Short mmCIF file of C-alpha atoms in Angstrom, two decimals:
data_model
loop_
_atom_site.label_atom_id
_atom_site.label_comp_id
_atom_site.label_asym_id
_atom_site.label_seq_id
_atom_site.Cartn_x
_atom_site.Cartn_y
_atom_site.Cartn_z
CA MET A 1 -7.24 -270.55 146.70
CA ASN A 2 -8.99 -267.46 146.00
CA LYS A 3 -12.35 -267.09 146.54
CA ILE A 4 -13.30 -266.59 142.95
CA TYR A 5 -11.74 -270.07 141.93
CA ASP A 6 -13.50 -271.50 144.77
CA SER A 7 -16.69 -271.54 142.57
CA VAL A 8 -15.03 -272.58 139.07
CA LEU A 9 -17.56 -274.33 137.00
CA PRO A 10 -17.00 -278.15 136.74
CA ALA A 11 -16.41 -279.95 133.62
CA ASP A 12 -19.81 -281.18 133.44
CA PHE A 13 -21.45 -277.79 133.26
CA TYR A 14 -20.22 -278.00 129.59
CA GLN A 15 -21.99 -281.09 128.51
CA GLN A 16 -25.21 -279.43 127.84
CA PRO A 17 -26.47 -278.83 124.08
CA THR A 18 -24.63 -275.87 122.53
CA LEU A 19 -27.73 -273.65 122.28
CA GLU A 20 -28.60 -274.15 125.98
CA LEU A 21 -24.97 -273.74 127.03
CA ALA A 22 -24.94 -270.28 124.97
CA LYS A 23 -27.51 -269.20 127.43
CA SER A 24 -26.10 -270.77 130.53
CA LEU A 25 -23.01 -268.89 129.98
CA LEU A 26 -24.77 -265.69 130.29
CA GLY A 27 -24.18 -264.47 133.68
CA CYS A 28 -21.18 -266.54 134.55
CA LEU A 29 -17.89 -265.03 135.44
CA ILE A 30 -14.73 -265.23 133.06
CA VAL A 31 -11.60 -264.93 134.80
CA LYS A 32 -7.90 -264.38 133.45
CA GLU A 33 -4.75 -264.51 135.88
CA THR A 34 -1.78 -262.67 134.16
CA ALA A 35 1.62 -261.70 135.52
CA ASP A 36 0.02 -258.23 135.65
CA GLY A 37 -2.82 -259.18 137.91
CA THR A 38 -6.26 -260.80 137.57
CA ALA A 39 -9.26 -259.40 135.92
CA SER A 40 -12.81 -260.70 135.32
CA GLY A 41 -16.08 -259.81 134.13
CA PHE A 42 -19.72 -261.18 133.85
CA ILE A 43 -20.66 -262.66 130.47
CA VAL A 44 -23.29 -260.63 128.95
CA GLU A 45 -23.59 -262.02 125.32
CA THR A 46 -22.78 -265.14 123.43
CA GLU A 47 -22.93 -266.62 120.02
CA ALA A 48 -23.60 -270.30 119.27
CA TYR A 49 -22.00 -272.03 116.21
CA ILE A 50 -23.40 -275.52 115.50
CA GLY A 51 -20.59 -277.27 113.74
CA PRO A 52 -21.00 -279.24 110.42
CA GLY A 53 -24.33 -278.05 109.48
CA ASP A 54 -23.91 -274.26 110.03
CA ARG A 55 -22.25 -272.53 107.20
CA ALA A 56 -21.23 -269.75 109.66
CA ALA A 57 -19.05 -272.14 111.75
CA HIS A 58 -15.41 -272.81 111.32
CA SER A 59 -16.10 -276.39 111.19
CA PHE A 60 -18.70 -276.29 108.75
CA GLY A 61 -18.61 -279.45 106.56
CA ASN A 62 -16.36 -281.16 109.35
CA ARG A 63 -13.62 -278.77 108.26
CA ARG A 64 -10.58 -279.70 110.10
CA THR A 65 -7.55 -277.42 110.38
CA LYS A 66 -4.66 -276.46 112.76
CA ARG A 67 -6.84 -273.63 113.74
CA THR A 68 -10.05 -275.73 114.32
CA GLU A 69 -8.42 -278.76 115.70
CA VAL A 70 -9.67 -277.78 119.16
CA MET A 71 -13.04 -277.89 118.33
CA PHE A 72 -13.12 -281.73 117.79
CA GLY A 73 -12.10 -282.07 121.44
CA ASN A 74 -13.83 -282.16 124.64
CA SER A 75 -16.54 -279.49 125.66
CA GLY A 76 -15.22 -276.80 127.97
CA LEU A 77 -11.91 -276.15 125.93
CA ILE A 78 -10.81 -272.86 125.14
CA TYR A 79 -10.67 -271.98 121.38
CA THR A 80 -9.12 -268.55 120.52
CA TYR A 81 -8.33 -267.21 117.25
CA VAL A 82 -7.21 -263.96 115.59
CA MET A 83 -9.52 -262.16 113.26
CA HIS A 84 -8.38 -258.64 111.79
CA THR A 85 -5.67 -258.58 114.40
CA HIS A 86 -7.97 -259.26 117.40
CA THR A 87 -7.91 -262.50 119.60
CA LEU A 88 -11.34 -263.89 119.87
CA VAL A 89 -12.50 -266.41 122.56
CA ASN A 90 -14.76 -269.26 122.64
CA VAL A 91 -15.77 -272.26 124.58
CA VAL A 92 -15.79 -275.46 122.75
CA SER A 93 -18.97 -277.45 123.03
CA GLY A 94 -20.81 -280.46 121.55
CA GLY A 95 -18.29 -283.26 122.65
CA PRO A 96 -15.60 -285.03 121.11
CA GLU A 97 -15.70 -285.18 117.19
CA ASN A 98 -18.76 -282.80 117.36
CA PRO A 99 -17.17 -279.64 116.53
CA GLU A 100 -19.46 -276.79 118.01
CA ALA A 101 -18.26 -273.74 119.87
CA ILE A 102 -19.81 -270.65 121.68
CA LEU A 103 -18.30 -267.22 121.13
CA ILE A 104 -18.08 -264.76 124.18
CA ARG A 105 -19.14 -261.40 122.57
CA ALA A 106 -19.17 -259.17 125.54
CA ILE A 107 -18.76 -258.93 129.21
CA GLU A 108 -19.74 -256.64 132.33
CA PRO A 109 -16.19 -255.83 133.87
CA TYR A 110 -16.19 -257.20 137.70
CA SER A 111 -12.64 -257.08 139.18
CA GLY A 112 -9.22 -255.89 138.05
CA LEU A 113 -11.05 -252.61 136.86
CA LYS A 114 -7.52 -250.73 136.95
CA LEU A 115 -5.67 -253.21 135.01
CA MET A 116 -8.79 -253.43 132.19
CA HIS A 117 -8.75 -249.75 131.85
CA GLU A 118 -4.87 -249.55 131.53
CA ARG A 119 -5.22 -252.08 128.89
CA ARG A 120 -8.17 -250.51 126.86
CA GLY A 121 -6.97 -247.07 127.34
CA ILE A 122 -10.40 -245.54 127.29
CA ALA A 123 -12.30 -243.68 130.25
CA ASP A 124 -15.93 -244.98 129.23
CA ILE A 125 -15.95 -248.54 131.03
CA ARG A 126 -18.91 -249.36 128.84
CA LYS A 127 -16.66 -249.53 125.93
CA TRP A 128 -13.87 -251.65 127.29
CA THR A 129 -15.59 -255.07 126.88
CA ASP A 130 -18.56 -254.63 124.53
CA GLY A 131 -17.23 -256.54 121.90
CA PRO A 132 -15.29 -260.03 121.33
CA GLY A 133 -11.86 -258.31 120.61
CA LYS A 134 -12.36 -255.70 123.18
CA LEU A 135 -12.99 -258.15 126.12
CA THR A 136 -10.05 -260.25 125.23
CA LYS A 137 -7.71 -257.10 125.24
CA ALA A 138 -9.05 -255.88 128.61
CA LEU A 139 -8.75 -259.40 130.31
CA GLY A 140 -5.22 -260.32 128.72
CA ILE A 141 -6.72 -263.39 126.73
CA THR A 142 -4.31 -264.29 123.92
CA MET A 143 -3.54 -267.17 121.69
CA ASP A 144 -1.49 -268.73 124.52
CA ASP A 145 -4.86 -269.73 126.10
CA TYR A 146 -5.69 -271.99 122.98
CA GLY A 147 -6.40 -275.62 123.94
CA ARG A 148 -6.39 -275.05 127.78
CA SER A 149 -9.74 -275.90 129.74
CA PHE A 150 -11.84 -273.25 131.28
CA THR A 151 -11.91 -275.61 134.41
CA ALA A 152 -8.40 -274.37 135.79
CA PRO A 153 -6.40 -271.18 135.71
CA PRO A 154 -5.23 -269.05 134.11
CA LEU A 155 -8.35 -268.72 132.21
CA TYR A 156 -11.41 -270.29 133.70
CA LEU A 157 -15.11 -269.69 134.19
CA ALA A 158 -16.73 -269.40 137.70
CA ALA A 159 -20.50 -269.12 139.21
CA GLY A 160 -21.81 -265.62 138.46
CA LYS A 161 -25.16 -264.18 138.72
CA LYS A 162 -28.49 -265.22 136.94
CA PRO A 163 -29.62 -262.80 134.30
CA GLY A 164 -33.33 -261.51 134.99
CA HIS A 165 -34.19 -261.96 131.19
CA ILE A 166 -32.43 -263.44 128.08
CA SER A 167 -32.79 -262.09 124.41
CA SER A 168 -31.95 -263.81 121.14
CA GLY A 169 -31.53 -262.64 117.57
CA PRO A 170 -29.34 -263.14 114.34
CA ARG A 171 -25.63 -263.44 114.85
CA VAL A 172 -23.15 -260.57 113.76
CA GLY A 173 -20.84 -260.17 110.89
CA ILE A 174 -21.59 -263.48 108.88
CA ASP A 175 -23.45 -262.22 105.95
CA ASN A 176 -21.79 -264.61 103.48
CA SER A 177 -23.18 -267.57 105.35
CA GLY A 178 -26.63 -268.30 103.54
CA GLU A 179 -29.52 -268.99 105.61
CA ALA A 180 -27.19 -269.37 108.53
CA LYS A 181 -27.00 -265.49 108.89
CA GLU A 182 -30.81 -265.69 110.17
CA TYR A 183 -30.46 -268.03 112.81
CA PRO A 184 -31.16 -266.68 116.04
CA TRP A 185 -28.40 -267.81 117.85
CA ARG A 186 -26.86 -264.86 119.55
CA PHE A 187 -27.97 -264.33 123.06
CA TRP A 188 -27.59 -261.51 125.73
CA VAL A 189 -28.68 -260.32 128.93
CA THR A 190 -31.72 -258.09 128.18
CA ASP A 191 -31.06 -254.39 128.40
CA ASN A 192 -27.49 -254.67 129.54
CA PRO A 193 -25.27 -251.92 128.82
CA PHE A 194 -22.33 -253.95 127.98
CA ILE A 195 -23.75 -255.90 124.88
CA SER A 196 -22.04 -255.27 121.44
CA ARG A 197 -23.91 -253.97 118.51
CA LYS A 198 -26.72 -252.30 120.36
CA ASN A 199 -28.27 -251.18 116.98
CA LEU A 200 -29.28 -254.91 116.31
CA ILE A 201 -31.51 -255.52 119.46
CA ASN A 202 -34.63 -254.30 117.72
CA LYS A 203 -34.47 -257.86 116.26
CA ARG A 204 -34.31 -259.57 119.65
CA VAL A 205 -36.88 -262.09 120.93
CA THR A 206 -37.20 -261.90 124.58
CA LYS A 207 -37.41 -265.30 126.50
#
């Protein structure tokens, strides 16, 4: 068993309320094992989606579809979906029949750097993983990961490093969600160079 997997986060880590979990995920290590090798990175940005009452959530109004079915399951399951040809990865939260989730928006590359470079095809390491579609390409996360658990390979979360400061602000790309577009449910490691949409950090509130 490898050293990183020895520190895999247990199932009870995911029992926190969604907003707290979204902040607790910052600094955790997300690891993906593939036939080509293993790559990982520290989570530096997340967005929380609070289920039935959140107009920006896929499960708003308890919408239950083939895509959202996993959101009604146990906290800690993997929710992947495709948007504009890009796979995005989420952590299911809220507990059974309470469909909430947290989008992983950006990570700081840690291991498997050569592999990530090959997958992304660009020289600037800061642009490999500074967005939810970019990080899945870099790590090799696909729709095959849908419904698995973050507590076991091939895609799992492990203990990482505690952020010095956490900032928050409105979520990104949800302009048609009414008042929900203003909820400050986007969280990131303050001043981290790998966060997405850096032009929006002027709205941040440092915790």
